[in-house]
PDB file of C-alpha atoms in Angstrom:
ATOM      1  CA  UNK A   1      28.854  -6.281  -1.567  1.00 39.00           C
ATOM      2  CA  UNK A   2      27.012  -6.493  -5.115  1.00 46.00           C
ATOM      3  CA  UNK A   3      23.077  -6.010  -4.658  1.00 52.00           C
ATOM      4  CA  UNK A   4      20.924  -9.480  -4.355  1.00 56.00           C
ATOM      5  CA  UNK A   5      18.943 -10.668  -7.206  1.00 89.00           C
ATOM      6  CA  UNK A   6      15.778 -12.410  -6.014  1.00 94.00           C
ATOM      7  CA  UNK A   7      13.352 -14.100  -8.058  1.00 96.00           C
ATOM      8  CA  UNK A   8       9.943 -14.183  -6.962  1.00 98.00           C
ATOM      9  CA  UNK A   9       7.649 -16.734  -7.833  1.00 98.00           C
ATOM     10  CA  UNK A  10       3.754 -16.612  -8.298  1.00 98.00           C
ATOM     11  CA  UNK A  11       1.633 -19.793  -8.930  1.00 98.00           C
ATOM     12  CA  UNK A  12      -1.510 -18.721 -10.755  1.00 98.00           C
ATOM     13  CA  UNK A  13      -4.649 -20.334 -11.213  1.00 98.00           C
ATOM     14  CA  UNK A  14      -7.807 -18.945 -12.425  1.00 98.00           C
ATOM     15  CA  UNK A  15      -6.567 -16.026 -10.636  1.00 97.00           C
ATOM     16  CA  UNK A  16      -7.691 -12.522 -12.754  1.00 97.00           C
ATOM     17  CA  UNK A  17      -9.523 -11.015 -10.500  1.00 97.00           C
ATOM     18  CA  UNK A  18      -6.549 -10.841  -8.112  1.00 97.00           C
ATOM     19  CA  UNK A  19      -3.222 -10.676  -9.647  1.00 98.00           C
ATOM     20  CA  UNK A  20      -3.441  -6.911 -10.428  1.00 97.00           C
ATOM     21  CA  UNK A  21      -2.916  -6.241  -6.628  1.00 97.00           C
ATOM     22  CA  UNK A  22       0.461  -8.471  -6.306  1.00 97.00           C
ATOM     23  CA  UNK A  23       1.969  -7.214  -9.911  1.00 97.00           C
ATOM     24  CA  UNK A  24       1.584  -3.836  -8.518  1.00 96.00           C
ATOM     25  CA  UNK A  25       2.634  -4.316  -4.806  1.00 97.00           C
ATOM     26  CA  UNK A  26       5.779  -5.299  -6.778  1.00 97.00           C
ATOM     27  CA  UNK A  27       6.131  -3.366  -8.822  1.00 96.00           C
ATOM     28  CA  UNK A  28       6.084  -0.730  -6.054  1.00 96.00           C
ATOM     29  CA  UNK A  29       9.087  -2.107  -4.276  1.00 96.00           C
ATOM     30  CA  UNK A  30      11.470  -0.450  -2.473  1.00 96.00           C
ATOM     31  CA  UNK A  31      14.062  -2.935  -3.548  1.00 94.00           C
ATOM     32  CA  UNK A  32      14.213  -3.228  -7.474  1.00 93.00           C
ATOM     33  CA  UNK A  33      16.640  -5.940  -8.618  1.00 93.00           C
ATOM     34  CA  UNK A  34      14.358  -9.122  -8.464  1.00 96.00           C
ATOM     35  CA  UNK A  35      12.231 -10.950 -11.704  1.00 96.00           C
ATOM     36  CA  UNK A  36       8.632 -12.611 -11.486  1.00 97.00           C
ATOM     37  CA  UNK A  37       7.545 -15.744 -12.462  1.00 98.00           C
ATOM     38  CA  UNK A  38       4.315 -16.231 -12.739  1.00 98.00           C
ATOM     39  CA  UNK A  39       3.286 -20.221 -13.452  1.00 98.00           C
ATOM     40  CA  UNK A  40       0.099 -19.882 -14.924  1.00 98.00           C
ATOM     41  CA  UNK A  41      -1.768 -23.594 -13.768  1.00 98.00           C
ATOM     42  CA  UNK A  42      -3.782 -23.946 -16.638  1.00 97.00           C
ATOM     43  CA  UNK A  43      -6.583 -21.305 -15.763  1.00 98.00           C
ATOM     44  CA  UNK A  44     -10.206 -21.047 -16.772  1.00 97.00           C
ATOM     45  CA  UNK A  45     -10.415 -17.400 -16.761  1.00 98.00           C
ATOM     46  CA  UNK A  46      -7.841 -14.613 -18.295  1.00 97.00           C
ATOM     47  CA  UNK A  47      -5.294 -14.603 -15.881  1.00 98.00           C
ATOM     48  CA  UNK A  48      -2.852 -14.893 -18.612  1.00 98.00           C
ATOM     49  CA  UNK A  49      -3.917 -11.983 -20.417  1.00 98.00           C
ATOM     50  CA  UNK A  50      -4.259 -10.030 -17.423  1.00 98.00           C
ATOM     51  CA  UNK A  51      -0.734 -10.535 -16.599  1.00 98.00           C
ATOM     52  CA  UNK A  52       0.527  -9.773 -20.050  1.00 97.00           C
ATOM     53  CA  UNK A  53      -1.867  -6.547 -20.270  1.00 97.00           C
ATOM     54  CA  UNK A  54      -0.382  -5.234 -16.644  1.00 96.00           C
ATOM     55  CA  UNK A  55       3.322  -5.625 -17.032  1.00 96.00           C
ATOM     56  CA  UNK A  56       3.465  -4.757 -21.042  1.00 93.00           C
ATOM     57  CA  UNK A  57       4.102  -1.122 -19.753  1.00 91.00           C
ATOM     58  CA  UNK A  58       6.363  -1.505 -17.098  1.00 93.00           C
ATOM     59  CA  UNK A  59       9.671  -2.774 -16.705  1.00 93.00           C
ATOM     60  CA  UNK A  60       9.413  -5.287 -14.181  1.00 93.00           C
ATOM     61  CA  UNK A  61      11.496  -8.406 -15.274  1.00 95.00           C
ATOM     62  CA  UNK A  62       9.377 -11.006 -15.355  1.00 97.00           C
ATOM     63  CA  UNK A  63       8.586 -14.738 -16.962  1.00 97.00           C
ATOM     64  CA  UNK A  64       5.442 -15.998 -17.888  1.00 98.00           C
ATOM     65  CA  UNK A  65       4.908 -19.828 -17.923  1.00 98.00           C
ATOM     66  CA  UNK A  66       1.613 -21.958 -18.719  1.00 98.00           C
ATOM     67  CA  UNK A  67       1.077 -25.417 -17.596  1.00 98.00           C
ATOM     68  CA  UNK A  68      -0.731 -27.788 -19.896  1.00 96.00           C
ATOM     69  CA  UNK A  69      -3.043 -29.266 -17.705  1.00 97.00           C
ATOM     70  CA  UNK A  70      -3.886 -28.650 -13.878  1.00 97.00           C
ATOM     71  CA  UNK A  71      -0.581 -29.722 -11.528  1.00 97.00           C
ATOM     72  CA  UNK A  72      -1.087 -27.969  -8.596  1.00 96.00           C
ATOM     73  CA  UNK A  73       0.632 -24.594  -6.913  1.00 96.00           C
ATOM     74  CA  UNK A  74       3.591 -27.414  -5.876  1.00 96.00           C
ATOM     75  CA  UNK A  75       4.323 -28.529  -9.233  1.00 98.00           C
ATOM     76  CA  UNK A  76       4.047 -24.691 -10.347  1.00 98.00           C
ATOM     77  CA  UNK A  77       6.258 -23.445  -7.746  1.00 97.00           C
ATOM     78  CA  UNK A  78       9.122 -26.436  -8.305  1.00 97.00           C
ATOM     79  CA  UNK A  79       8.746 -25.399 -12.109  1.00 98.00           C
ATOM     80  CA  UNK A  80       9.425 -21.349 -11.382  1.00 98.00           C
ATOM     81  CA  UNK A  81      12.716 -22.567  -8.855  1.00 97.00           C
ATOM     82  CA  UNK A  82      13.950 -24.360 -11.907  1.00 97.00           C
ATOM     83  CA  UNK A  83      13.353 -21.510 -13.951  1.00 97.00           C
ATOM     84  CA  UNK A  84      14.571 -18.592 -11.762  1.00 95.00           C
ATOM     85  CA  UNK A  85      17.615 -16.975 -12.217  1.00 94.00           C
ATOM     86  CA  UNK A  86      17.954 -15.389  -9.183  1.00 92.00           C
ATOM     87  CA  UNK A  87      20.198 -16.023  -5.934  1.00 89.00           C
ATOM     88  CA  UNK A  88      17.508 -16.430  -3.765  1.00 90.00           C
ATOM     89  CA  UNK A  89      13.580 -17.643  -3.837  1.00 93.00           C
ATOM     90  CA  UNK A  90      11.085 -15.852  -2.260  1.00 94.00           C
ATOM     91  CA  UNK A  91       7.445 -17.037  -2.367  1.00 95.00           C
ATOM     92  CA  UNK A  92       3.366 -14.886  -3.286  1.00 96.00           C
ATOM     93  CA  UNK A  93       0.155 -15.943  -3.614  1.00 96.00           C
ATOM     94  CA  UNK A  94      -1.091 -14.457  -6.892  1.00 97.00           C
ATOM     95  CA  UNK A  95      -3.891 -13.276  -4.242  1.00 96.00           C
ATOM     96  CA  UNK A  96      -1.202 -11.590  -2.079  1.00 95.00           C
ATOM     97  CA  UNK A  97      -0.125  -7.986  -1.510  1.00 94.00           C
ATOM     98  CA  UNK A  98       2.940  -7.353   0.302  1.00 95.00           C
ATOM     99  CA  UNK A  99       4.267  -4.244   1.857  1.00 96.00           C
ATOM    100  CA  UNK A 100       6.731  -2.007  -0.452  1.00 97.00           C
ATOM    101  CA  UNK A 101       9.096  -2.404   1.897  1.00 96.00           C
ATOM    102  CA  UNK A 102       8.922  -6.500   1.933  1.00 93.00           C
ATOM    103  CA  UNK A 103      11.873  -7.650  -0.365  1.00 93.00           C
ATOM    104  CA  UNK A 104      14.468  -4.725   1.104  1.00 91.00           C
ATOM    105  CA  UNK A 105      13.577  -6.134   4.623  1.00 87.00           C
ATOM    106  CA  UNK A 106      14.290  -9.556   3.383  1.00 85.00           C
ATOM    107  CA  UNK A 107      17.727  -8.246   1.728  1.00 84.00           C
ATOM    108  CA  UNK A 108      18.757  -6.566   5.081  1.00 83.00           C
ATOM    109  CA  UNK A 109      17.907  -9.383   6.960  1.00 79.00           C
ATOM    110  CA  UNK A 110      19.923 -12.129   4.552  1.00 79.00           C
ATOM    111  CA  UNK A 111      23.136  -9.852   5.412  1.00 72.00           C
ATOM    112  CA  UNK A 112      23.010 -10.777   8.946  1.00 74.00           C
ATOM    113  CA  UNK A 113      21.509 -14.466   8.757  1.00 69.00           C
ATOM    114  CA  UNK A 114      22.231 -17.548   6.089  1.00 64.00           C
ATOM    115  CA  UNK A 115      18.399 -17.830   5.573  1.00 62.00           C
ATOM    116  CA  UNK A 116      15.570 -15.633   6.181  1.00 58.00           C
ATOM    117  CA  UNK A 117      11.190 -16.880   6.859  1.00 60.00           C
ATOM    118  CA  UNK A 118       8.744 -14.258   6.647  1.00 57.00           C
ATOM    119  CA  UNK A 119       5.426 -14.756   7.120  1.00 57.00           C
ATOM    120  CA  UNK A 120       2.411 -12.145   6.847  1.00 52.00           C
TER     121      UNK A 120
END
């Protein structure tokens, strides 16, 4: 069985303070065949920058999209499923860490069930 591609999706709003910890939780994963979108919701601050400035050494696969105006984390979140390429969806707060072992526990667990919920 080929490896599954998961695309994980980050609403972010006004949100440079925090974002540093979830790009590098990720980047720290066990389980390396996924892409980020991050759905920038029109911030204040430089959450955009600090995104750019964190992954441009890296090679995390990632997309970086900017609302217009303020929509909301559900707007941003339909716009990154629409935009991911992956086979399945799996949802951060962009002030979030998760564990390094948090997408390879949700790949073992797909195997074995036809849809997985995590929470914490």
């Amino acid at each position: 069985m080929s490896e599954i591609k998961i695309s994980v999706i980050v609403p972010t709003f006004n949100s440079s303070n925090t974002i540093e910890r979830i790009i590098h939780s990720l980047y720290n994963q066990i389980f390396k065949d996924f892409e980020i979108i991050f759905i920038d919701d029109s911030s204040s601050d430089d959450t955009v920058e600090t995104i750019r400035e964190t992954l441009e050494n890296t090679n995390i696969k990632y997309q970086l999209l900017t609302n217009e105006s303020n929509k909301g984390p559900g707007y941003s979140r339909n716009r990154g499923i629409e935009n991911a390429n992956g086979d399945y969806i799996v949802f951060i707060d962009s002030d979030d860490a998760v564990r390094e072992d948090h997408l390879s526990t949700l790949c073992s667990n797909i195997k074995d069930y036809d849809s997985v919920f995590i929470k914490g």
